[in-house]
Amino acid sequence: MGTHVIKMPDIGEGIAQVELVEWFVKVGDVIAEDQVVADVMTDKATVEIPSPVSGKVLALGGQPGEVMAVGSELIRIEVEGSGNHVDVPQAKPAEAPAAPVAAKPEPQKDVKPAAYQAPANHEAAPIVPRQPGDKPLASPAVRKRALDAGIELRYVHGSGPAGRILHEDLDAFMSKPQSAAGQAPNGYARRTDSEQVPVIGLRRKIAQRMQDAKRRVAHFSYVEEIDVTALEALRQQLNGKHGDSRGKLTLLPFLVRALVVALRDFPQINATYDDEAQVITRHGAVHVGIATQGDNGLMVPVLRHAEAGSLWANAGEISRLANAARNNKASREELSGSTITLTSLGALGGIVSTPVVNTPEVAIVGVNRMVERPVVIDGQIVVRKMMNLSSSFDHRVVDGMDAALFIQAVRGLLEQPACLFVE
């Protein structure tokens, strides 16, 4: 038997260190070739690390949340044959007659006490029911298994990092009597529990980027209401005629089209700003970042060359990118390079929001909830579908007048949707 050591790979783009996000194996597991052993995160994306060999896990090289250098030892695996690693510390006792070779492997099992391992006694862990609005952390595989088994994850105790629910936690939950495991807590019971959640992985990156954006960007916001009655009628008509063959359209591809057309007259808004080099780059291509909320946090996949896509082409790509982001399958290329961002909270969009500029961009357009309400048109009170756009800009690059004129141009295009397609 030999030892194979997997080192933290060079992910490219000059990255010297990455954050270890999650282990999918533990010491003692027997793993197969190409099995994913860990997730690591760069500044732009989460990357899966597969094992190039089959064998038994001997040691893990770090804890979730730990920042590791490229080239450092990630995992050690016992394999058939000689492996790729010679353990120098084990060779030294062989040269000294006074120290028997056999005595050295014994403490080897405890060399890395810091590495994360799932608790051995899962059944001893108490069930901590979450509140109805809480979202338990779990991988897509665990969520699917729970769904298939009819288990509500908020009642499952998570023993993984940051309370993440593991497959072992599901096993422990399903082994308990259902009457005790699935019992909801008394809504008036006094509670004294508390929970500490480490800020790691994607949540750490989001916190760093938002803090950096608020610290460096001179934000200002502009809100305008839009009558989208005609736009909604057009959308429903197109879906009724082409929905089965081309796919259903949401409002997003229409908003993307409005941005593309309006930006032709406002190139200073489709721009990025390098504040260290003091250089503004105005882009001809419109690469729209689509802010997407997943179980682990906010990601911004990029719809590239939106100016060249039809409504249905952009709609299909938006859907594909959103699914990839929510399932942590988006590549680094799909999460970088945007020139302007579009963010929407859908039905939860509220009346007004103040989105944070996605640096190094200089503008972000936020979509609020669509509502029917009475408005006055030509002296008559009529019911119209209304929606607000809440947008933020970098005042170092974009003047207030230009921002207002840009949003007014977007408004005109959406209120007269035929203009979206007039060249």
Coordinates of C-alpha atoms in Angstrom, one line a residue, residues 143-331:
R143 CA -32.1 18.3 -0.4
K144 CA -33.2 15.9 -3.1
R145 CA -32.9 12.9 -0.8
A146 CA -34.9 14.7 1.9
L147 CA -37.5 15.7 -0.7
D148 CA -37.8 12.1 -1.9
A149 CA -38.1 10.9 1.7
G150 CA -40.7 13.5 2.6
I151 CA -38.5 15.1 5.3
E152 CA -38.7 18.8 6.2
L153 CA -35.1 19.9 6.5
R154 CA -35.9 22.6 9.1
Y155 CA -36.4 19.8 11.7
V156 CA -33.1 18.1 10.9
H157 CA -30.1 18.9 13.1
G158 CA -27.0 19.8 11.0
S159 CA -23.7 18.7 12.3
G160 CA -21.6 20.0 9.4
P161 CA -19.8 23.4 9.2
A162 CA -22.1 26.4 9.8
G163 CA -24.9 23.9 10.7
R164 CA -24.9 22.3 7.2
I165 CA -27.1 19.2 7.0
L166 CA -25.1 16.1 5.9
H167 CA -26.2 12.7 4.7
E168 CA -25.3 11.3 8.1
D169 CA -27.8 13.8 9.7
L170 CA -30.6 12.5 7.5
D171 CA -29.7 8.9 8.5
A172 CA -29.9 9.9 12.2
F173 CA -33.2 11.7 11.7
M174 CA -34.8 8.8 9.8
S175 CA -33.7 6.4 12.5
K176 CA -35.6 8.3 15.2
P177 CA -39.3 7.6 16.0
Q178 CA -41.3 9.9 13.6
S179 CA -43.6 11.2 16.3
A180 CA -40.6 12.6 18.2
A181 CA -38.5 13.7 15.3
G182 CA -41.2 15.5 13.4
Q183 CA -42.9 17.2 16.3
A184 CA -43.1 21.0 15.9
P185 CA -42.1 23.2 18.9
N186 CA -44.6 25.0 21.0
G187 CA -44.9 28.5 19.6
Y188 CA -45.1 30.0 23.1
A189 CA -42.3 28.0 24.7
R190 CA -39.5 30.1 26.2
R191 CA -36.3 29.7 24.3
T192 CA -32.7 30.1 25.6
D193 CA -30.8 28.6 22.7
S194 CA -28.4 30.5 20.5
E195 CA -26.3 29.7 17.4
Q196 CA -23.0 31.0 16.1
V197 CA -22.7 30.9 12.3
P198 CA -19.1 31.2 10.9
V199 CA -18.9 33.6 8.0
I200 CA -17.2 31.4 5.4
G201 CA -17.4 30.5 1.7
L202 CA -19.7 32.5 -0.4
R203 CA -21.2 34.4 2.5
R204 CA -17.7 35.7 3.3
K205 CA -17.1 36.8 -0.3
I206 CA -20.4 38.6 -0.4
A207 CA -19.6 40.4 2.8
Q208 CA -16.2 41.5 1.5
R209 CA -17.5 42.7 -1.8
M210 CA -20.4 44.6 -0.3
Q211 CA -18.2 46.3 2.2
D212 CA -15.7 47.2 -0.4
A213 CA -18.4 48.5 -2.7
K214 CA -19.9 50.7 0.0
R215 CA -16.5 51.9 1.1
R216 CA -15.2 52.8 -2.4
V217 CA -18.2 53.8 -4.5
A218 CA -20.0 57.2 -4.1
H219 CA -23.5 55.7 -4.3
F220 CA -26.6 57.6 -5.3
S221 CA -30.0 56.1 -6.1
Y222 CA -32.7 57.2 -8.5
V223 CA -36.3 55.8 -8.4
E224 CA -38.9 56.0 -11.2
E225 CA -42.3 54.5 -11.6
I226 CA -43.2 52.8 -14.9
D227 CA -46.6 51.9 -16.4
V228 CA -46.0 48.4 -17.7
T229 CA -49.6 47.6 -18.7
A230 CA -48.8 47.5 -22.4
L231 CA -45.6 45.6 -21.8
E232 CA -47.5 42.9 -19.8
A233 CA -50.1 42.7 -22.5
L234 CA -47.4 42.1 -25.1
R235 CA -45.6 39.6 -22.9
Q236 CA -48.8 37.6 -22.4
Q237 CA -49.6 37.7 -26.1
L238 CA -46.2 36.4 -27.1
N239 CA -46.3 33.6 -24.5
G240 CA -49.7 32.6 -25.8
K241 CA -48.6 32.5 -29.4
H242 CA -45.0 31.2 -29.0
G243 CA -44.7 29.9 -25.4
D244 CA -45.0 26.2 -26.3
S245 CA -42.4 26.4 -29.1
R246 CA -40.0 29.0 -27.9
G247 CA -40.4 29.1 -24.2
K248 CA -42.2 31.4 -21.8
L249 CA -41.0 35.0 -21.4
T250 CA -40.6 36.7 -18.1
L251 CA -40.1 40.5 -17.7
L252 CA -36.3 40.1 -17.5
P253 CA -35.6 39.7 -21.2
F254 CA -37.7 42.8 -22.0
L255 CA -35.8 44.8 -19.3
V256 CA -32.5 43.6 -20.8
R257 CA -33.6 44.7 -24.2
A258 CA -34.5 48.1 -22.8
L259 CA -31.1 48.5 -21.2
V260 CA -29.4 47.5 -24.5
V261 CA -31.3 50.1 -26.5
A262 CA -31.0 52.9 -23.9
L263 CA -27.3 52.4 -23.4
R264 CA -26.6 53.3 -27.0
D265 CA -27.1 56.9 -26.0
F266 CA -25.5 56.6 -22.6
P267 CA -22.1 54.8 -23.1
Q268 CA -20.8 56.3 -19.8
I269 CA -23.2 54.0 -17.9
N270 CA -22.2 50.8 -19.6
A271 CA -18.7 51.1 -18.1
T272 CA -16.3 49.9 -15.5
Y273 CA -14.0 52.1 -13.4
D274 CA -10.6 51.1 -12.2
D275 CA -10.2 53.6 -9.3
E276 CA -6.6 52.6 -8.6
A277 CA -5.5 53.3 -12.2
Q278 CA -8.1 56.2 -12.5
V279 CA -9.3 54.8 -15.8
I280 CA -12.9 54.4 -17.0
T281 CA -13.5 51.8 -19.7
R282 CA -16.6 52.2 -21.8
H283 CA -17.8 48.9 -23.3
G284 CA -19.5 48.4 -26.6
A285 CA -20.7 45.0 -25.6
V286 CA -23.5 44.8 -23.1
H287 CA -22.6 42.0 -20.6
V288 CA -25.6 42.1 -18.1
G289 CA -25.0 40.7 -14.7
I290 CA -28.2 38.9 -13.4
A291 CA -28.2 39.0 -9.6
T292 CA -29.4 35.6 -8.5
Q293 CA -30.3 34.4 -5.0
G294 CA -29.3 30.9 -4.1
D295 CA -29.5 28.8 -1.0
N296 CA -25.9 29.9 0.0
G297 CA -26.1 33.6 -1.0
L298 CA -26.1 36.0 -3.8
M299 CA -24.3 35.3 -7.1
V300 CA -24.2 37.3 -10.3
P301 CA -23.9 35.2 -13.5
V302 CA -23.3 37.2 -16.7
L303 CA -25.5 37.3 -19.8
R304 CA -22.8 38.0 -22.4
H305 CA -23.5 40.1 -25.5
A306 CA -27.1 40.9 -24.6
E307 CA -27.1 43.3 -27.5
A308 CA -26.9 40.5 -30.0
G309 CA -29.6 38.2 -28.5
S310 CA -33.3 38.0 -29.3
L311 CA -35.9 38.0 -26.5
W312 CA -36.0 34.2 -26.5
A313 CA -32.3 33.7 -26.8
N314 CA -31.6 36.0 -23.9
A315 CA -34.5 34.5 -21.9
G316 CA -33.1 31.0 -22.4
E317 CA -29.6 32.0 -21.4
I318 CA -30.9 33.9 -18.3
S319 CA -32.7 30.7 -17.2
R320 CA -29.7 28.5 -17.8
L321 CA -27.3 30.9 -15.9
A322 CA -29.7 31.2 -13.0
N323 CA -30.0 27.5 -12.6
A324 CA -26.3 27.0 -12.8
A325 CA -25.7 29.7 -10.1
R326 CA -28.4 28.2 -7.8
N327 CA -26.8 24.8 -8.1
N328 CA -23.3 26.1 -7.6
K329 CA -22.4 24.9 -11.1
A330 CA -21.6 28.3 -12.7
S331 CA -18.0 28.6 -13.9

